[in-house]
PDB file of C-alpha atoms and ligand atoms in Angstrom:
ATOM      1  CA  MET U   1       9.959   4.902   0.117  1.00  0.00           C
ATOM      2  CA  PRO U   2      10.253   7.763  -3.036  1.00  0.00           C
ATOM      3  CA  HIS U   3       7.048   8.539  -4.999  1.00  0.00           C
ATOM      4  CA  ASP U   4       8.400   6.600  -7.917  1.00  0.00           C
ATOM      5  CA  THR U   5       8.675   2.954  -7.177  1.00  0.00           C
ATOM      6  CA  SER U   6       9.575   1.963 -10.606  1.00  0.00           C
ATOM      7  CA  ALA U   7      13.127   1.515 -10.141  1.00  0.00           C
ATOM      8  CA  ILE U   8      12.648  -0.250  -7.095  1.00  0.00           C
ATOM      9  CA  ASN U   9      10.184  -2.322  -8.529  1.00  0.00           C
ATOM     10  CA  LYS U  10      12.679  -3.496 -11.468  1.00  0.00           C
ATOM     11  CA  GLN U  11      14.797  -4.916  -8.670  1.00  0.00           C
ATOM     12  CA  ARG U  12      12.577  -6.798  -6.682  1.00  0.00           C
ATOM     13  CA  GLN U  13      11.877 -10.030  -8.782  1.00  0.00           C
ATOM     14  CA  ASP U  14      13.985 -11.684 -11.395  1.00  0.00           C
ATOM     15  CA  LEU U  15      11.387 -12.519 -13.801  1.00  0.00           C
ATOM     16  CA  SER U  16      13.908 -13.436 -16.926  1.00  0.00           C
ATOM     17  CA  GLN U  17      13.503 -16.940 -16.049  1.00  0.00           C
ATOM     18  CA  HIS U  18       9.845 -16.951 -16.622  1.00  0.00           C
ATOM     19  CA  GLN U  19       8.009 -17.768 -19.757  1.00  0.00           C
ATOM     20  CA  SER U  20       5.125 -16.009 -18.246  1.00  0.00           C
ATOM     21  CA  VAL U  21       3.806 -14.738 -14.919  1.00  0.00           C
ATOM     22  CA  TRP U  22       0.368 -14.248 -13.408  1.00  0.00           C
ATOM     23  CA  LEU U  23      -0.414 -10.704 -12.145  1.00  0.00           C
ATOM     24  CA  PHE U  24      -3.320 -10.501  -9.703  1.00  0.00           C
ATOM     25  CA  GLY U  25      -5.307  -7.125 -10.102  1.00  0.00           C
ATOM     26  CA  TYR U  26      -7.956  -5.648  -7.622  1.00  0.00           C
ATOM     27  CA  GLY U  27      -8.369  -2.242  -8.796  1.00  0.00           C
ATOM     28  CA  SER U  28      -7.925  -0.664 -11.995  1.00  0.00           C
ATOM     29  CA  LEU U  29      -6.280  -3.317 -13.317  1.00  0.00           C
ATOM     30  CA  ILE U  30      -9.667  -4.974 -13.433  1.00  0.00           C
ATOM     31  CA  TYR U  31     -11.376  -2.538 -15.959  1.00  0.00           C
ATOM     32  CA  LYS U  32      -8.700  -0.877 -17.450  1.00  0.00           C
ATOM     33  CA  VAL U  33      -6.192  -3.740 -19.324  1.00  0.00           C
ATOM     34  CA  ASP U  34      -3.988  -1.784 -21.152  1.00  0.00           C
ATOM     35  CA  PHE U  35      -1.551  -4.250 -21.652  1.00  0.00           C
ATOM     36  CA  PRO U  36      -1.441  -7.522 -23.751  1.00  0.00           C
ATOM     37  CA  PHE U  37      -1.976 -10.920 -21.981  1.00  0.00           C
ATOM     38  CA  VAL U  38      -1.922 -14.741 -22.740  1.00  0.00           C
ATOM     39  CA  GLU U  39      -5.350 -15.454 -20.757  1.00  0.00           C
ATOM     40  CA  ARG U  40      -7.559 -14.114 -17.772  1.00  0.00           C
ATOM     41  CA  ARG U  41      -9.228 -15.905 -14.970  1.00  0.00           C
ATOM     42  CA  PRO U  42     -11.050 -14.532 -11.950  1.00  0.00           C
ATOM     43  CA  ALA U  43      -8.864 -15.418  -8.933  1.00  0.00           C
ATOM     44  CA  TYR U  44      -8.856 -14.449  -4.890  1.00  0.00           C
ATOM     45  CA  ILE U  45      -6.215 -14.133  -2.471  1.00  0.00           C
ATOM     46  CA  GLU U  46      -6.560 -14.808   1.233  1.00  0.00           C
ATOM     47  CA  GLY U  47      -5.889 -12.450   3.853  1.00  0.00           C
ATOM     48  CA  TRP U  48      -6.207  -9.255   1.879  1.00  0.00           C
ATOM     49  CA  SER U  49      -8.989  -6.451   1.889  1.00  0.00           C
ATOM     50  CA  ARG U  50      -8.944  -3.376  -0.729  1.00  0.00           C
ATOM     51  CA  ARG U  51      -9.308  -0.132   0.459  1.00  0.00           C
ATOM     52  CA  PHE U  52      -9.507   3.659  -0.978  1.00  0.00           C
ATOM     53  CA  TRP U  53      -6.338   4.325   1.368  1.00  0.00           C
ATOM     54  CA  GLN U  54      -3.712   5.312  -1.208  1.00  0.00           C
ATOM     55  CA  GLY U  55      -3.546   8.432  -2.827  1.00  0.00           C
ATOM     56  CA  SER U  56      -3.088   9.377  -6.348  1.00  0.00           C
ATOM     57  CA  HIS U  57      -0.613  12.003  -7.675  1.00  0.00           C
ATOM     58  CA  ASP U  58      -0.476  10.636 -11.314  1.00  0.00           C
ATOM     59  CA  HIS U  59      -3.579   9.130 -12.541  1.00  0.00           C
ATOM     60  CA  ARG U  60      -6.842  10.158 -10.456  1.00  0.00           C
ATOM     61  CA  GLY U  61      -5.471  13.485  -8.807  1.00  0.00           C
ATOM     62  CA  THR U  62      -2.357  15.343  -8.579  1.00  0.00           C
ATOM     63  CA  PRO U  63       0.375  15.998  -6.252  1.00  0.00           C
ATOM     64  CA  GLU U  64      -1.167  18.972  -5.119  1.00  0.00           C
ATOM     65  CA  ARG U  65      -4.680  17.446  -4.871  1.00  0.00           C
ATOM     66  CA  PRO U  66      -4.175  13.495  -4.801  1.00  0.00           C
ATOM     67  CA  GLY U  67      -7.222  11.547  -5.696  1.00  0.00           C
ATOM     68  CA  ARG U  68      -7.890   8.302  -3.981  1.00  0.00           C
ATOM     69  CA  VAL U  69      -7.384   5.109  -5.204  1.00  0.00           C
ATOM     70  CA  LEU U  70      -7.244   1.472  -4.296  1.00  0.00           C
ATOM     71  CA  THR U  71      -4.561  -0.487  -2.035  1.00  0.00           C
ATOM     72  CA  LEU U  72      -4.550  -3.715  -0.289  1.00  0.00           C
ATOM     73  CA  ILE U  73      -4.820  -3.906   3.565  1.00  0.00           C
ATOM     74  CA  GLU U  74      -3.735  -7.209   5.724  1.00  0.00           C
ATOM     75  CA  THR U  75      -7.279  -8.717   7.165  1.00  0.00           C
ATOM     76  CA  PRO U  76      -7.047 -12.173   8.291  1.00  0.00           C
ATOM     77  CA  GLY U  77      -9.975 -14.009   7.123  1.00  0.00           C
ATOM     78  CA  GLU U  78     -10.834 -11.979   4.252  1.00  0.00           C
ATOM     79  CA  ARG U  79     -10.696 -12.901   0.950  1.00  0.00           C
ATOM     80  CA  CYS U  80     -10.073 -10.310  -1.694  1.00  0.00           C
ATOM     81  CA  THR U  81     -11.401 -11.768  -5.247  1.00  0.00           C
ATOM     82  CA  GLY U  82     -10.048 -10.040  -8.563  1.00  0.00           C
ATOM     83  CA  MET U  83      -8.644 -11.085 -12.099  1.00  0.00           C
ATOM     84  CA  ALA U  84      -5.391 -13.101 -12.537  1.00  0.00           C
ATOM     85  CA  TYR U  85      -3.807 -12.287 -15.973  1.00  0.00           C
ATOM     86  CA  ARG U  86      -0.983 -14.377 -17.484  1.00  0.00           C
ATOM     87  CA  VAL U  87       1.294 -12.117 -18.835  1.00  0.00           C
ATOM     88  CA  SER U  88       4.791 -12.330 -20.589  1.00  0.00           C
ATOM     89  CA  PRO U  89       7.843 -10.730 -18.228  1.00  0.00           C
ATOM     90  CA  ASP U  90       8.286  -7.914 -20.210  1.00  0.00           C
ATOM     91  CA  VAL U  91       4.683  -6.487 -19.810  1.00  0.00           C
ATOM     92  CA  PHE U  92       6.172  -5.378 -16.351  1.00  0.00           C
ATOM     93  CA  GLU U  93       8.130  -2.638 -17.867  1.00  0.00           C
ATOM     94  CA  HIS U  94       4.613  -1.054 -18.573  1.00  0.00           C
ATOM     95  CA  LEU U  95       2.784  -2.165 -15.651  1.00  0.00           C
ATOM     96  CA  ASP U  96       6.035  -0.807 -13.389  1.00  0.00           C
ATOM     97  CA  HIS U  97       5.229   2.570 -14.786  1.00  0.00           C
ATOM     98  CA  ARG U  98       1.726   2.653 -14.554  1.00  0.00           C
ATOM     99  CA  GLU U  99       1.733   1.574 -10.776  1.00  0.00           C
ATOM    100  CA  LYS U 100       4.713   3.866 -10.003  1.00  0.00           C
ATOM    101  CA  ASN U 101       3.233   6.025  -7.390  1.00  0.00           C
ATOM    102  CA  GLY U 102       3.780   3.878  -4.250  1.00  0.00           C
ATOM    103  CA  TYR U 103       2.870   0.508  -5.371  1.00  0.00           C
ATOM    104  CA  LEU U 104       5.590  -2.495  -4.930  1.00  0.00           C
ATOM    105  CA  ARG U 105       5.167  -5.861  -6.354  1.00  0.00           C
ATOM    106  CA  PHE U 106       4.926  -8.960  -3.999  1.00  0.00           C
ATOM    107  CA  PHE U 107       4.724 -12.465  -5.094  1.00  0.00           C
ATOM    108  CA  THR U 108       1.342 -13.952  -3.453  1.00  0.00           C
ATOM    109  CA  PRO U 109      -0.549 -17.317  -3.786  1.00  0.00           C
ATOM    110  CA  LEU U 110      -3.663 -16.820  -5.940  1.00  0.00           C
ATOM    111  CA  THR U 111      -6.392 -19.130  -6.208  1.00  0.00           C
ATOM    112  CA  PHE U 112      -8.856 -19.918  -9.068  1.00  0.00           C
ATOM    113  CA  ALA U 113     -12.489 -20.598  -9.094  1.00  0.00           C
ATOM    114  CA  ASN U 114     -11.820 -24.339  -9.433  1.00  0.00           C
ATOM    115  CA  GLY U 115      -9.311 -24.601  -6.726  1.00  0.00           C
ATOM    116  CA  GLU U 116      -5.959 -24.441  -8.790  1.00  0.00           C
ATOM    117  CA  GLN U 117      -3.419 -22.334  -7.291  1.00  0.00           C
ATOM    118  CA  GLN U 118      -0.465 -20.195  -8.587  1.00  0.00           C
ATOM    119  CA  GLN U 119       2.171 -17.872  -7.627  1.00  0.00           C
ATOM    120  CA  GLY U 120       1.365 -14.568  -8.914  1.00  0.00           C
ATOM    121  CA  LEU U 121       2.552 -11.209  -8.650  1.00  0.00           C
ATOM    122  CA  VAL U 122       0.362  -8.290  -6.993  1.00  0.00           C
ATOM    123  CA  TYR U 123       0.951  -4.558  -6.573  1.00  0.00           C
ATOM    124  CA  ILE U 124       0.523  -3.277  -2.677  1.00  0.00           C
ATOM    125  CA  ALA U 125       0.915   0.388  -2.046  1.00  0.00           C
ATOM    126  CA  THR U 126       2.387  -0.298   1.700  1.00  0.00           C
ATOM    127  CA  GLU U 127       1.570   2.113   4.798  1.00  0.00           C
ATOM    128  CA  ASP U 128       5.071   3.698   4.359  1.00  0.00           C
ATOM    129  CA  ASN U 129       4.662   4.930   0.963  1.00  0.00           C
ATOM    130  CA  ALA U 130       5.071   8.686   0.431  1.00  0.00           C
ATOM    131  CA  ALA U 131       1.579   8.767  -1.179  1.00  0.00           C
ATOM    132  CA  PHE U 132      -0.415   6.676   1.587  1.00  0.00           C
ATOM    133  CA  LEU U 133      -3.477   8.433   2.816  1.00  0.00           C
ATOM    134  CA  GLY U 134      -4.875   5.796   5.165  1.00  0.00           C
ATOM    135  CA  PRO U 135      -8.312   5.147   6.512  1.00  0.00           C
ATOM    136  CA  ALA U 136     -11.250   7.623   6.652  1.00  0.00           C
ATOM    137  CA  ASP U 137     -15.087   6.924   6.809  1.00  0.00           C
ATOM    138  CA  GLU U 138     -16.593   6.253   3.605  1.00  0.00           C
ATOM    139  CA  ALA U 139     -18.808   9.268   3.303  1.00  0.00           C
ATOM    140  CA  VAL U 140     -15.361  11.396   3.538  1.00  0.00           C
ATOM    141  CA  ILE U 141     -13.769   9.094   0.974  1.00  0.00           C
ATOM    142  CA  ALA U 142     -16.789   9.580  -1.435  1.00  0.00           C
ATOM    143  CA  LYS U 143     -16.413  13.400  -1.209  1.00  0.00           C
ATOM    144  CA  HIS U 144     -13.071  13.592  -1.668  1.00  0.00           C
ATOM    145  CA  ILE U 145     -13.280  11.137  -4.861  1.00  0.00           C
ATOM    146  CA  ALA U 146     -16.178  13.326  -6.106  1.00  0.00           C
ATOM    147  CA  GLU U 147     -13.758  16.438  -5.997  1.00  0.00           C
ATOM    148  CA  SER U 148     -10.505  14.799  -7.467  1.00  0.00           C
ATOM    149  CA  GLU U 149      -9.249  14.508 -10.961  1.00  0.00           C
ATOM    150  CA  GLY U 150      -6.128  13.583 -12.853  1.00  0.00           C
ATOM    151  CA  PRO U 151      -4.170  13.094 -16.106  1.00  0.00           C
ATOM    152  CA  SER U 152      -6.196   9.522 -16.325  1.00  0.00           C
ATOM    153  CA  GLY U 153      -9.704  11.194 -15.767  1.00  0.00           C
ATOM    154  CA  LYS U 154     -12.044  11.660 -12.876  1.00  0.00           C
ATOM    155  CA  ASN U 155     -11.520  10.136  -9.608  1.00  0.00           C
ATOM    156  CA  SER U 156     -15.177   8.960  -9.690  1.00  0.00           C
ATOM    157  CA  GLU U 157     -14.778   7.422 -13.022  1.00  0.00           C
ATOM    158  CA  TYR U 158     -12.274   4.876 -11.123  1.00  0.00           C
ATOM    159  CA  LEU U 159     -14.646   3.697  -8.372  1.00  0.00           C
ATOM    160  CA  LEU U 160     -17.756   3.431 -10.590  1.00  0.00           C
ATOM    161  CA  LYS U 161     -15.926   1.267 -13.358  1.00  0.00           C
ATOM    162  CA  LEU U 162     -14.394  -0.492 -10.562  1.00  0.00           C
ATOM    163  CA  ALA U 163     -17.751  -1.260  -8.887  1.00  0.00           C
ATOM    164  CA  ASP U 164     -19.093  -2.437 -12.467  1.00  0.00           C
ATOM    165  CA  GLY U 165     -15.943  -4.633 -12.805  1.00  0.00           C
ATOM    166  CA  LEU U 166     -16.569  -6.296  -9.274  1.00  0.00           C
ATOM    167  CA  ARG U 167     -20.212  -6.897 -10.097  1.00  0.00           C
ATOM    168  CA  GLU U 168     -19.429  -8.875 -13.321  1.00  0.00           C
ATOM    169  CA  LEU U 169     -16.974 -10.712 -11.453  1.00  0.00           C
ATOM    170  CA  GLY U 170     -20.238 -11.333  -9.025  1.00  0.00           C
ATOM    171  CA  VAL U 171     -18.479  -9.551  -6.234  1.00  0.00           C
ATOM    172  CA  ILE U 172     -20.097  -7.144  -3.920  1.00  0.00           C
ATOM    173  CA  ASP U 173     -17.285  -5.421  -1.857  1.00  0.00           C
ATOM    174  CA  PRO U 174     -18.918  -3.833   1.143  1.00  0.00           C
ATOM    175  CA  HIS U 175     -16.302  -0.648   1.251  1.00  0.00           C
ATOM    176  CA  VAL U 176     -16.913   0.011  -2.491  1.00  0.00           C
ATOM    177  CA  GLU U 177     -20.569  -0.067  -2.159  1.00  0.00           C
ATOM    178  CA  LYS U 178     -20.708   1.814   0.600  1.00  0.00           C
ATOM    179  CA  ILE U 179     -18.409   4.610  -0.990  1.00  0.00           C
ATOM    180  CA  ARG U 180     -20.687   4.090  -4.024  1.00  0.00           C
ATOM    181  CA  HIS U 181     -23.780   4.914  -2.220  1.00  0.00           C
ATOM    182  CA  HIS U 182     -22.624   8.323  -0.981  1.00  0.00           C
ATOM    183  CA  LEU U 183     -20.810   9.039  -4.093  1.00  0.00           C
ATOM    184  CA  LEU U 184     -23.584   8.722  -6.510  1.00  0.00           C
ATOM    185  CA  PRO U 185     -25.996  11.648  -4.895  1.00  0.00           C
ATOM    186  CA  LEU U 186     -22.552  14.080  -5.093  1.00  0.00           C
ATOM    187  CA  LEU U 187     -22.263  13.596  -8.802  1.00  0.00           C
ATOM    188  CA  SER U 188     -25.684  14.156  -9.595  1.00  0.00           C
ATOM    189  CA  SER U 189     -26.000  17.318  -7.679  1.00  0.00           C
TER     190      SER U 189
HETATM  191  C1  SIN N 201      -4.404  -3.211  -9.151  1.00  0.00           C
HETATM  192  O1  SIN N 201      -5.728  -3.002  -9.838  1.00  0.00           O
HETATM  193  O2  SIN N 201      -4.638  -4.371  -8.949  1.00  0.00           O
HETATM  194  C2  SIN N 201      -3.600  -2.408  -8.470  1.00  0.00           C
HETATM  195  C3  SIN N 201      -4.153  -0.900  -7.938  1.00  0.00           C
HETATM  196  C4  SIN N 201      -4.666  -0.072  -8.979  1.00  0.00           C
HETATM  197  O3  SIN N 201      -4.001   0.085 -10.205  1.00  0.00           O
HETATM  198  O4  SIN N 201      -5.878   0.499  -9.236  1.00  0.00           O
END
């Protein structure tokens, strides 16, 4: 799969018949909302967990020194809580560009706090994408994040804003919190 997945994503789902589409955000889409939306509601998806296993060449790192950002990894029994946005289909033009570094759109069932279910789109960077970095110890990930920066800013900002956004949703994600725990002393030293 090429580094830039935006052209592939345009072909993946025909959204032209939809008035609006639900988008599920689990990473930067929780705290950096640079797109218009009709409404937003906390929601979760089943069988996935967030992991800092994706390389970032275009936002929080560079092709020479990729940063580490989130993707979703299939994890039976796990629940991933994030923010769902109801958007007009044309918003995917912008989103496909923003998420072009290895992410593909997938339809997924998502569940709102009141139990209501809807189909929504989620961007997942699968293991076969060229920027995928894979697992590492949380302390190693924290060091990597502390040392990375790209056109969208410091990699540490991604993690800290995400952790705050998750807390606002009432979510304590152990993977994110462990990295935060290792990261904070590195930033103040
Ligand atoms: C998402 O936030 O849902 C996708 C990954 C990212 O942009 O951080």
